[in-house]
Amino acid sequence: MSGGGALSLVDYAEEIVRSGFPAIRQLPPRARRAQLDGYLNRIVERDFPEQGHLVRRPDTLRGWLAAYAAATATTSSYNAILDAATPGETNKPAKTTTTVYRDVLSQLWLLDPVPGWLPSRSAFSRLGAAPKHHLADPALAARLLGVDVPALLDDSAPDTPVRRPGHLLGALFESLVTLSVRVYAQAAEATVHHLRTWDSRHEVDLIIQRADQRIVALEVKLSPSVSDDDVRHLTWLRGQLGDDLLDAAVITTGSEAYRRADGIAAIPLCLLEP
C-alpha cells in the first residue's frame, strides 16, 4: 500500500466547518454560517413542535445541543451532558425531558451516535455499550460551539460545556472521518461501531462489521505520523480476533499512505476510499 495526498491540517479544519450539506458547503463563509445557524434554529423553533413537542425552555435545548457538541467523540453520559447544559441551575429539566431531546433529535437525524460494538461471536465478554456521540455533520458542532478555523487550529475555543480529553479539533476530525466511513460502510452493507472494554484499557475508534461478522478496525489520529503507541489497541484487537479481523488502519492527517512492518496501515483521510 502506498500513495500520496496533499491536504494540510488547515485544509482539514476548513473541511470541518464547510459542512457536508451539498447546498451549504459551496456558499461563502458568512452565508454558510447563517445557513447552519438557521438550520439549528428551525429544529428548535419548528421541527420540535411539528414532532408534537413544544419546547418551553428553548435556551435549555440550545444549551443541551452545545453540550452534546462539546461531547463529540466521547461516551459522556446523558446526565453529564444535561449538567453541562444547565450549570448552576437547581431546577434542571427532568430526565424524561432530556430523553425527549435525544429521541426527537435522533429522529430528525441531527444526532448520529456510534453504538458500542457487541459482537455475537468472539471471546469478548465485557464491552462497554455506551454510544460515542456525534452530530450528523461536524460543522454543526463547530457552529454550536462558536468556533472557526483559527480557533480550531490554535485550540483557543472558549471553554466547552463538557470536559473532554485532547483538543476539540481532534474530536471534530474524528467526526469527519466517521461521517466518511459511514457513507462507505452503507454502500458495502456494513455497520459501524466503536469498541471500548469495560475498564477502558482498550478502545478502538471505529469497527466496521460486514454481514459475515468479519471486521475492519480503524483508529483516528490528528497527526501526520503513526507511532507504536497509536497502534497498540489495533494490535491487541488483532490478537483477540485472528482471521475475523480483515484489516486494521490508522486514519491520519499525513500525506502518505503506507503499511507498517507490523501490518497496520496508515492512511491519510484524503486517500480513504471504499
PDB file of C-alpha atoms in Angstrom:
ATOM      1  CA  MET A   1       0.000   0.000   0.000  1.00  0.00           C
ATOM      2  CA  SER A   2       1.338   3.423  -0.938  1.00  0.00           C
ATOM      3  CA  GLY A   3       0.097   6.764  -2.177  1.00  0.00           C
ATOM      4  CA  GLY A   4       0.217  10.484  -1.534  1.00  0.00           C
ATOM      5  CA  GLY A   5      -2.238  13.227  -0.596  1.00  0.00           C
ATOM      6  CA  ALA A   6      -1.963  16.985  -0.473  1.00  0.00           C
ATOM      7  CA  LEU A   7      -4.292  18.179   2.316  1.00  0.00           C
ATOM      8  CA  SER A   8      -2.841  20.062   5.289  1.00  0.00           C
ATOM      9  CA  LEU A   9      -4.194  20.432   8.835  1.00  0.00           C
ATOM     10  CA  VAL A  10      -5.626  23.797   7.785  1.00  0.00           C
ATOM     11  CA  ASP A  11      -7.437  22.105   4.910  1.00  0.00           C
ATOM     12  CA  TYR A  12      -8.988  19.567   7.264  1.00  0.00           C
ATOM     13  CA  ALA A  13     -10.101  22.301   9.671  1.00  0.00           C
ATOM     14  CA  GLU A  14     -11.692  24.156   6.773  1.00  0.00           C
ATOM     15  CA  GLU A  15     -13.387  20.951   5.622  1.00  0.00           C
ATOM     16  CA  ILE A  16     -14.890  20.534   9.096  1.00  0.00           C
ATOM     17  CA  VAL A  17     -16.510  23.984   9.120  1.00  0.00           C
ATOM     18  CA  ARG A  18     -17.578  23.865   5.453  1.00  0.00           C
ATOM     19  CA  SER A  19     -20.233  21.231   6.205  1.00  0.00           C
ATOM     20  CA  GLY A  20     -21.184  18.114   4.306  1.00  0.00           C
ATOM     21  CA  PHE A  21     -24.579  19.506   3.261  1.00  0.00           C
ATOM     22  CA  PRO A  22     -24.272  19.977  -0.536  1.00  0.00           C
ATOM     23  CA  ALA A  23     -26.398  23.151  -0.600  1.00  0.00           C
ATOM     24  CA  ILE A  24     -24.345  24.741   2.185  1.00  0.00           C
ATOM     25  CA  ARG A  25     -20.709  23.748   1.605  1.00  0.00           C
ATOM     26  CA  GLN A  26     -20.332  25.771  -1.621  1.00  0.00           C
ATOM     27  CA  LEU A  27     -21.564  29.027  -0.039  1.00  0.00           C
ATOM     28  CA  PRO A  28     -19.243  31.862   1.044  1.00  0.00           C
ATOM     29  CA  PRO A  29     -18.249  31.564   4.724  1.00  0.00           C
ATOM     30  CA  ARG A  30     -20.684  34.167   6.086  1.00  0.00           C
ATOM     31  CA  ALA A  31     -23.640  32.736   4.174  1.00  0.00           C
ATOM     32  CA  ARG A  32     -22.617  29.220   5.194  1.00  0.00           C
ATOM     33  CA  ARG A  33     -22.602  30.178   8.883  1.00  0.00           C
ATOM     34  CA  ALA A  34     -26.005  31.817   8.510  1.00  0.00           C
ATOM     35  CA  GLN A  35     -27.439  28.693   6.876  1.00  0.00           C
ATOM     36  CA  LEU A  36     -26.089  26.421   9.617  1.00  0.00           C
ATOM     37  CA  ASP A  37     -27.454  28.724  12.323  1.00  0.00           C
ATOM     38  CA  GLY A  38     -30.796  28.836  10.542  1.00  0.00           C
ATOM     39  CA  TYR A  39     -30.889  25.051  10.327  1.00  0.00           C
ATOM     40  CA  LEU A  40     -30.302  24.730  14.078  1.00  0.00           C
ATOM     41  CA  ASN A  41     -32.892  27.410  14.869  1.00  0.00           C
ATOM     42  CA  ARG A  42     -35.508  25.690  12.716  1.00  0.00           C
ATOM     43  CA  ILE A  43     -35.023  22.466  14.645  1.00  0.00           C
ATOM     44  CA  VAL A  44     -35.720  24.223  17.953  1.00  0.00           C
ATOM     45  CA  GLU A  45     -38.495  26.545  16.765  1.00  0.00           C
ATOM     46  CA  ARG A  46     -40.305  24.490  14.118  1.00  0.00           C
ATOM     47  CA  ASP A  47     -39.273  20.848  13.940  1.00  0.00           C
ATOM     48  CA  PHE A  48     -39.816  20.057  17.616  1.00  0.00           C
ATOM     49  CA  PRO A  49     -43.412  21.411  17.610  1.00  0.00           C
ATOM     50  CA  GLU A  50     -44.083  19.547  14.362  1.00  0.00           C
ATOM     51  CA  GLN A  51     -42.999  16.364  16.166  1.00  0.00           C
ATOM     52  CA  GLY A  52     -45.592  17.116  18.856  1.00  0.00           C
ATOM     53  CA  HIS A  53     -43.171  18.524  21.449  1.00  0.00           C
ATOM     54  CA  LEU A  54     -43.482  22.156  22.487  1.00  0.00           C
ATOM     55  CA  VAL A  55     -40.138  23.461  23.733  1.00  0.00           C
ATOM     56  CA  ARG A  56     -40.933  25.520  26.822  1.00  0.00           C
ATOM     57  CA  ARG A  57     -37.290  26.343  27.515  1.00  0.00           C
ATOM     58  CA  PRO A  58     -35.599  26.895  24.122  1.00  0.00           C
ATOM     59  CA  ASP A  59     -32.385  28.126  25.753  1.00  0.00           C
ATOM     60  CA  THR A  60     -32.075  24.840  27.646  1.00  0.00           C
ATOM     61  CA  LEU A  61     -32.456  22.839  24.436  1.00  0.00           C
ATOM     62  CA  ARG A  62     -29.840  25.008  22.723  1.00  0.00           C
ATOM     63  CA  GLY A  63     -27.550  24.567  25.726  1.00  0.00           C
ATOM     64  CA  TRP A  64     -28.083  20.807  25.600  1.00  0.00           C
ATOM     65  CA  LEU A  65     -27.154  20.791  21.911  1.00  0.00           C
ATOM     66  CA  ALA A  66     -23.973  22.777  22.619  1.00  0.00           C
ATOM     67  CA  ALA A  67     -23.062  20.390  25.439  1.00  0.00           C
ATOM     68  CA  TYR A  68     -23.656  17.429  23.142  1.00  0.00           C
ATOM     69  CA  ALA A  69     -21.426  19.075  20.514  1.00  0.00           C
ATOM     70  CA  ALA A  70     -18.709  19.513  23.147  1.00  0.00           C
ATOM     71  CA  ALA A  71     -19.007  15.788  23.916  1.00  0.00           C
ATOM     72  CA  THR A  72     -18.291  14.834  20.291  1.00  0.00           C
ATOM     73  CA  ALA A  73     -16.321  11.574  20.016  1.00  0.00           C
ATOM     74  CA  THR A  74     -16.750  10.805  23.732  1.00  0.00           C
ATOM     75  CA  THR A  75     -19.067   8.469  25.624  1.00  0.00           C
ATOM     76  CA  SER A  76     -20.093  11.090  28.197  1.00  0.00           C
ATOM     77  CA  SER A  77     -23.310  10.156  29.956  1.00  0.00           C
ATOM     78  CA  TYR A  78     -26.510  11.985  29.071  1.00  0.00           C
ATOM     79  CA  ASN A  79     -26.709  13.143  32.697  1.00  0.00           C
ATOM     80  CA  ALA A  80     -23.267  14.741  32.334  1.00  0.00           C
ATOM     81  CA  ILE A  81     -24.425  16.466  29.147  1.00  0.00           C
ATOM     82  CA  LEU A  82     -27.526  17.796  30.922  1.00  0.00           C
ATOM     83  CA  ASP A  83     -25.449  19.050  33.862  1.00  0.00           C
ATOM     84  CA  ALA A  84     -23.093  20.800  31.460  1.00  0.00           C
ATOM     85  CA  ALA A  85     -26.036  22.380  29.638  1.00  0.00           C
ATOM     86  CA  THR A  86     -27.532  23.798  32.848  1.00  0.00           C
ATOM     87  CA  PRO A  87     -24.584  24.787  35.067  1.00  0.00           C
ATOM     88  CA  GLY A  88     -25.596  26.187  38.438  1.00  0.00           C
ATOM     89  CA  GLU A  89     -29.292  25.573  37.883  1.00  0.00           C
ATOM     90  CA  THR A  90     -31.154  23.827  40.662  1.00  0.00           C
ATOM     91  CA  ASN A  91     -34.367  23.479  38.668  1.00  0.00           C
ATOM     92  CA  LYS A  92     -32.958  21.249  35.947  1.00  0.00           C
ATOM     93  CA  PRO A  93     -35.222  19.609  33.351  1.00  0.00           C
ATOM     94  CA  ALA A  94     -36.457  16.160  34.262  1.00  0.00           C
ATOM     95  CA  LYS A  95     -34.655  13.168  32.800  1.00  0.00           C
ATOM     96  CA  THR A  96     -37.770  12.447  30.741  1.00  0.00           C
ATOM     97  CA  THR A  97     -37.369  15.855  29.095  1.00  0.00           C
ATOM     98  CA  THR A  98     -33.787  15.213  28.055  1.00  0.00           C
ATOM     99  CA  THR A  99     -34.817  11.760  26.820  1.00  0.00           C
ATOM    100  CA  VAL A 100     -37.281  13.545  24.547  1.00  0.00           C
ATOM    101  CA  TYR A 101     -34.478  15.849  23.344  1.00  0.00           C
ATOM    102  CA  ARG A 102     -32.343  12.850  22.462  1.00  0.00           C
ATOM    103  CA  ASP A 103     -35.121  10.867  20.804  1.00  0.00           C
ATOM    104  CA  VAL A 104     -36.517  13.717  18.707  1.00  0.00           C
ATOM    105  CA  LEU A 105     -33.085  14.929  17.629  1.00  0.00           C
ATOM    106  CA  SER A 106     -32.223  11.371  16.601  1.00  0.00           C
ATOM    107  CA  GLN A 107     -35.470  11.100  14.624  1.00  0.00           C
ATOM    108  CA  LEU A 108     -34.547  14.351  12.885  1.00  0.00           C
ATOM    109  CA  TRP A 109     -31.132  12.844  12.032  1.00  0.00           C
ATOM    110  CA  LEU A 110     -29.292  15.585  13.894  1.00  0.00           C
ATOM    111  CA  LEU A 111     -27.740  13.208  16.418  1.00  0.00           C
ATOM    112  CA  ASP A 112     -25.861  10.328  14.835  1.00  0.00           C
ATOM    113  CA  PRO A 113     -24.125   8.445  17.671  1.00  0.00           C
ATOM    114  CA  VAL A 114     -21.871   5.464  17.007  1.00  0.00           C
ATOM    115  CA  PRO A 115     -23.081   2.475  19.068  1.00  0.00           C
ATOM    116  CA  GLY A 116     -20.769   0.338  21.123  1.00  0.00           C
ATOM    117  CA  TRP A 117     -19.730  -2.915  19.449  1.00  0.00           C
ATOM    118  CA  LEU A 118     -21.309  -6.004  20.994  1.00  0.00           C
ATOM    119  CA  PRO A 119     -20.155  -8.910  18.812  1.00  0.00           C
ATOM    120  CA  SER A 120     -22.209 -12.077  18.621  1.00  0.00           C
ATOM    121  CA  ARG A 121     -19.153 -14.282  18.172  1.00  0.00           C
ATOM    122  CA  SER A 122     -15.866 -13.603  19.897  1.00  0.00           C
ATOM    123  CA  ALA A 123     -14.007 -14.092  23.130  1.00  0.00           C
ATOM    124  CA  PHE A 124     -15.157 -10.692  24.387  1.00  0.00           C
ATOM    125  CA  SER A 125     -17.361 -10.854  27.454  1.00  0.00           C
ATOM    126  CA  ARG A 126     -17.340  -7.336  28.883  1.00  0.00           C
ATOM    127  CA  LEU A 127     -17.501  -4.472  26.422  1.00  0.00           C
ATOM    128  CA  GLY A 128     -18.954  -1.031  27.014  1.00  0.00           C
ATOM    129  CA  ALA A 129     -22.273  -0.387  25.281  1.00  0.00           C
ATOM    130  CA  ALA A 130     -22.407   3.408  25.688  1.00  0.00           C
ATOM    131  CA  PRO A 131     -22.622   5.235  22.346  1.00  0.00           C
ATOM    132  CA  LYS A 132     -19.928   7.588  21.142  1.00  0.00           C
ATOM    133  CA  HIS A 133     -21.520  10.968  20.495  1.00  0.00           C
ATOM    134  CA  HIS A 134     -21.545  12.537  17.042  1.00  0.00           C
ATOM    135  CA  LEU A 135     -23.732  15.068  15.279  1.00  0.00           C
ATOM    136  CA  ALA A 136     -24.772  14.406  11.708  1.00  0.00           C
ATOM    137  CA  ASP A 137     -22.264  16.999  10.493  1.00  0.00           C
ATOM    138  CA  PRO A 138     -19.146  18.255  12.334  1.00  0.00           C
ATOM    139  CA  ALA A 139     -19.865  21.756  11.001  1.00  0.00           C
ATOM    140  CA  LEU A 140     -22.980  21.819  13.186  1.00  0.00           C
ATOM    141  CA  ALA A 141     -20.852  21.026  16.235  1.00  0.00           C
ATOM    142  CA  ALA A 142     -18.463  23.835  15.313  1.00  0.00           C
ATOM    143  CA  ARG A 143     -21.352  26.307  14.973  1.00  0.00           C
ATOM    144  CA  LEU A 144     -22.935  25.245  18.263  1.00  0.00           C
ATOM    145  CA  LEU A 145     -19.611  25.868  19.997  1.00  0.00           C
ATOM    146  CA  GLY A 146     -18.889  29.101  18.094  1.00  0.00           C
ATOM    147  CA  VAL A 147     -15.528  28.032  16.715  1.00  0.00           C
ATOM    148  CA  ASP A 148     -13.954  28.800  13.353  1.00  0.00           C
ATOM    149  CA  VAL A 149     -10.809  27.561  11.629  1.00  0.00           C
ATOM    150  CA  PRO A 150      -8.317  29.747  13.565  1.00  0.00           C
ATOM    151  CA  ALA A 151      -9.896  28.777  16.886  1.00  0.00           C
ATOM    152  CA  LEU A 152      -9.719  25.095  15.996  1.00  0.00           C
ATOM    153  CA  LEU A 153      -6.103  25.313  14.885  1.00  0.00           C
ATOM    154  CA  ASP A 154      -4.785  27.094  17.980  1.00  0.00           C
ATOM    155  CA  ASP A 155      -7.286  25.449  20.344  1.00  0.00           C
ATOM    156  CA  SER A 156      -8.415  28.871  21.529  1.00  0.00           C
ATOM    157  CA  ALA A 157     -12.076  27.879  21.576  1.00  0.00           C
ATOM    158  CA  PRO A 158     -13.988  29.063  24.642  1.00  0.00           C
ATOM    159  CA  ASP A 159     -14.317  26.589  27.477  1.00  0.00           C
ATOM    160  CA  THR A 160     -16.599  23.848  26.252  1.00  0.00           C
ATOM    161  CA  PRO A 161     -19.560  22.725  28.376  1.00  0.00           C
ATOM    162  CA  VAL A 162     -18.278  19.134  28.681  1.00  0.00           C
ATOM    163  CA  ARG A 163     -14.766  18.363  29.843  1.00  0.00           C
ATOM    164  CA  ARG A 164     -13.030  16.300  27.225  1.00  0.00           C
ATOM    165  CA  PRO A 165      -9.593  14.803  26.680  1.00  0.00           C
ATOM    166  CA  GLY A 166      -7.480  16.264  23.901  1.00  0.00           C
ATOM    167  CA  HIS A 167      -8.186  19.091  21.514  1.00  0.00           C
ATOM    168  CA  LEU A 168     -11.565  19.913  20.013  1.00  0.00           C
ATOM    169  CA  LEU A 169     -10.036  19.750  16.531  1.00  0.00           C
ATOM    170  CA  GLY A 170      -9.104  16.127  17.148  1.00  0.00           C
ATOM    171  CA  ALA A 171     -12.682  15.290  18.132  1.00  0.00           C
ATOM    172  CA  LEU A 172     -14.162  17.029  15.104  1.00  0.00           C
ATOM    173  CA  PHE A 173     -11.593  15.394  12.830  1.00  0.00           C
ATOM    174  CA  GLU A 174     -12.725  12.029  14.187  1.00  0.00           C
ATOM    175  CA  SER A 175     -16.313  13.090  13.478  1.00  0.00           C
ATOM    176  CA  LEU A 176     -15.344  13.961   9.899  1.00  0.00           C
ATOM    177  CA  VAL A 177     -13.700  10.550   9.474  1.00  0.00           C
ATOM    178  CA  THR A 178     -16.747   8.841  10.980  1.00  0.00           C
ATOM    179  CA  LEU A 179     -19.052  10.615   8.544  1.00  0.00           C
ATOM    180  CA  SER A 180     -16.948   9.400   5.592  1.00  0.00           C
ATOM    181  CA  VAL A 181     -16.642   5.843   6.898  1.00  0.00           C
ATOM    182  CA  ARG A 182     -20.392   5.581   7.446  1.00  0.00           C
ATOM    183  CA  VAL A 183     -21.038   6.524   3.819  1.00  0.00           C
ATOM    184  CA  TYR A 184     -18.654   3.833   2.598  1.00  0.00           C
ATOM    185  CA  ALA A 185     -19.984   1.254   5.067  1.00  0.00           C
ATOM    186  CA  GLN A 186     -23.571   1.816   3.985  1.00  0.00           C
ATOM    187  CA  ALA A 187     -22.600   1.178   0.366  1.00  0.00           C
ATOM    188  CA  ALA A 188     -20.935  -2.073   1.472  1.00  0.00           C
ATOM    189  CA  GLU A 189     -23.916  -3.141   3.607  1.00  0.00           C
ATOM    190  CA  ALA A 190     -21.741  -2.969   6.706  1.00  0.00           C
ATOM    191  CA  THR A 191     -22.387  -1.425  10.117  1.00  0.00           C
ATOM    192  CA  VAL A 192     -20.205   0.995  12.098  1.00  0.00           C
ATOM    193  CA  HIS A 193     -19.494   0.764  15.830  1.00  0.00           C
ATOM    194  CA  HIS A 194     -16.810   1.693  18.337  1.00  0.00           C
ATOM    195  CA  LEU A 195     -15.109  -0.569  20.854  1.00  0.00           C
ATOM    196  CA  ARG A 196     -14.339   0.103  24.494  1.00  0.00           C
ATOM    197  CA  THR A 197     -13.625  -2.527  27.117  1.00  0.00           C
ATOM    198  CA  TRP A 198     -15.466  -2.209  30.411  1.00  0.00           C
ATOM    199  CA  ASP A 199     -12.324  -0.985  32.190  1.00  0.00           C
ATOM    200  CA  SER A 200     -11.366   1.415  29.329  1.00  0.00           C
ATOM    201  CA  ARG A 201      -7.997  -0.331  28.927  1.00  0.00           C
ATOM    202  CA  HIS A 202      -8.630  -0.795  25.221  1.00  0.00           C
ATOM    203  CA  GLU A 203     -10.522   1.418  22.787  1.00  0.00           C
ATOM    204  CA  VAL A 204     -10.872   1.379  19.011  1.00  0.00           C
ATOM    205  CA  ASP A 205     -12.493   4.369  17.361  1.00  0.00           C
ATOM    206  CA  LEU A 206     -14.324   2.609  14.528  1.00  0.00           C
ATOM    207  CA  ILE A 207     -15.302  -1.007  13.982  1.00  0.00           C
ATOM    208  CA  ILE A 208     -16.776  -1.717  10.526  1.00  0.00           C
ATOM    209  CA  GLN A 209     -18.603  -5.032  10.595  1.00  0.00           C
ATOM    210  CA  ARG A 210     -19.680  -6.956   7.488  1.00  0.00           C
ATOM    211  CA  ALA A 211     -22.679  -9.255   7.240  1.00  0.00           C
ATOM    212  CA  ASP A 212     -20.368 -12.250   7.748  1.00  0.00           C
ATOM    213  CA  GLN A 213     -19.301 -10.729  11.114  1.00  0.00           C
ATOM    214  CA  ARG A 214     -15.719 -10.063   9.983  1.00  0.00           C
ATOM    215  CA  ILE A 215     -14.445  -6.570  10.663  1.00  0.00           C
ATOM    216  CA  VAL A 216     -12.121  -3.738   9.710  1.00  0.00           C
ATOM    217  CA  ALA A 217     -10.815  -1.683  12.638  1.00  0.00           C
ATOM    218  CA  LEU A 218      -9.799   1.980  12.392  1.00  0.00           C
ATOM    219  CA  GLU A 219      -8.098   4.368  14.774  1.00  0.00           C
ATOM    220  CA  VAL A 220      -8.233   8.115  14.098  1.00  0.00           C
ATOM    221  CA  LYS A 221      -5.237  10.320  14.899  1.00  0.00           C
ATOM    222  CA  LEU A 222      -4.855  14.065  14.378  1.00  0.00           C
ATOM    223  CA  SER A 223      -1.256  13.505  13.399  1.00  0.00           C
ATOM    224  CA  PRO A 224       0.710  13.084  10.170  1.00  0.00           C
ATOM    225  CA  SER A 225       2.680  10.152  11.590  1.00  0.00           C
ATOM    226  CA  VAL A 226       1.846   6.891  13.351  1.00  0.00           C
ATOM    227  CA  SER A 227       3.711   5.665  16.414  1.00  0.00           C
ATOM    228  CA  ASP A 228       3.784   2.260  18.077  1.00  0.00           C
ATOM    229  CA  ASP A 229       1.546   3.656  20.801  1.00  0.00           C
ATOM    230  CA  ASP A 230      -1.029   4.705  18.179  1.00  0.00           C
ATOM    231  CA  VAL A 231      -1.487   1.101  17.035  1.00  0.00           C
ATOM    232  CA  ARG A 232      -1.398  -0.726  20.375  1.00  0.00           C
ATOM    233  CA  HIS A 233      -5.192  -1.144  20.584  1.00  0.00           C
ATOM    234  CA  LEU A 234      -5.301  -2.404  16.999  1.00  0.00           C
ATOM    235  CA  THR A 235      -2.566  -4.965  17.578  1.00  0.00           C
ATOM    236  CA  TRP A 236      -4.344  -6.085  20.769  1.00  0.00           C
ATOM    237  CA  LEU A 237      -7.585  -6.484  18.815  1.00  0.00           C
ATOM    238  CA  ARG A 238      -5.830  -8.497  16.122  1.00  0.00           C
ATOM    239  CA  GLY A 239      -4.601 -10.872  18.818  1.00  0.00           C
ATOM    240  CA  GLN A 240      -8.173 -11.270  20.079  1.00  0.00           C
ATOM    241  CA  LEU A 241      -9.874 -11.785  16.720  1.00  0.00           C
ATOM    242  CA  GLY A 242      -7.351 -13.550  14.497  1.00  0.00           C
ATOM    243  CA  ASP A 243      -8.720 -14.096  10.990  1.00  0.00           C
ATOM    244  CA  ASP A 244     -12.005 -12.336  11.851  1.00  0.00           C
ATOM    245  CA  LEU A 245     -10.057  -9.076  11.595  1.00  0.00           C
ATOM    246  CA  LEU A 246      -9.834  -8.374   7.871  1.00  0.00           C
ATOM    247  CA  ASP A 247      -7.623  -5.309   8.216  1.00  0.00           C
ATOM    248  CA  ALA A 248      -6.639  -2.509  10.581  1.00  0.00           C
ATOM    249  CA  ALA A 249      -5.519   1.040   9.895  1.00  0.00           C
ATOM    250  CA  VAL A 250      -4.864   4.417  11.440  1.00  0.00           C
ATOM    251  CA  ILE A 251      -6.512   7.359   9.659  1.00  0.00           C
ATOM    252  CA  THR A 252      -4.175  10.355   9.776  1.00  0.00           C
ATOM    253  CA  THR A 253      -3.660  13.917   8.569  1.00  0.00           C
ATOM    254  CA  GLY A 254      -0.430  12.930   6.836  1.00  0.00           C
ATOM    255  CA  SER A 255       0.483  12.994   3.159  1.00  0.00           C
ATOM    256  CA  GLU A 256       1.474   9.372   2.550  1.00  0.00           C
ATOM    257  CA  ALA A 257      -0.337   6.036   2.767  1.00  0.00           C
ATOM    258  CA  TYR A 258       1.783   3.056   3.707  1.00  0.00           C
ATOM    259  CA  ARG A 259       1.724  -0.217   5.620  1.00  0.00           C
ATOM    260  CA  ARG A 260       3.870  -0.571   8.716  1.00  0.00           C
ATOM    261  CA  ALA A 261       6.113  -3.542   9.365  1.00  0.00           C
ATOM    262  CA  ASP A 262       3.551  -4.842  11.882  1.00  0.00           C
ATOM    263  CA  GLY A 263       0.904  -4.929   9.142  1.00  0.00           C
ATOM    264  CA  ILE A 264      -1.123  -1.936  10.349  1.00  0.00           C
ATOM    265  CA  ALA A 265      -1.871   0.561   7.567  1.00  0.00           C
ATOM    266  CA  ALA A 266      -1.526   4.339   7.844  1.00  0.00           C
ATOM    267  CA  ILE A 267      -3.972   6.167   5.565  1.00  0.00           C
ATOM    268  CA  PRO A 268      -4.466   9.926   5.196  1.00  0.00           C
ATOM    269  CA  LEU A 269      -8.163  10.794   5.318  1.00  0.00           C
ATOM    270  CA  CYS A 270      -7.936  12.393   1.869  1.00  0.00           C
ATOM    271  CA  LEU A 271      -6.921   8.976   0.449  1.00  0.00           C
ATOM    272  CA  LEU A 272      -9.539   6.926   2.269  1.00  0.00           C
ATOM    273  CA  GLU A 273     -11.642   5.063  -0.274  1.00  0.00           C
ATOM    274  CA  PRO A 274     -14.278   2.337  -0.013  1.00  0.00           C
TER     275      PRO A 274
END
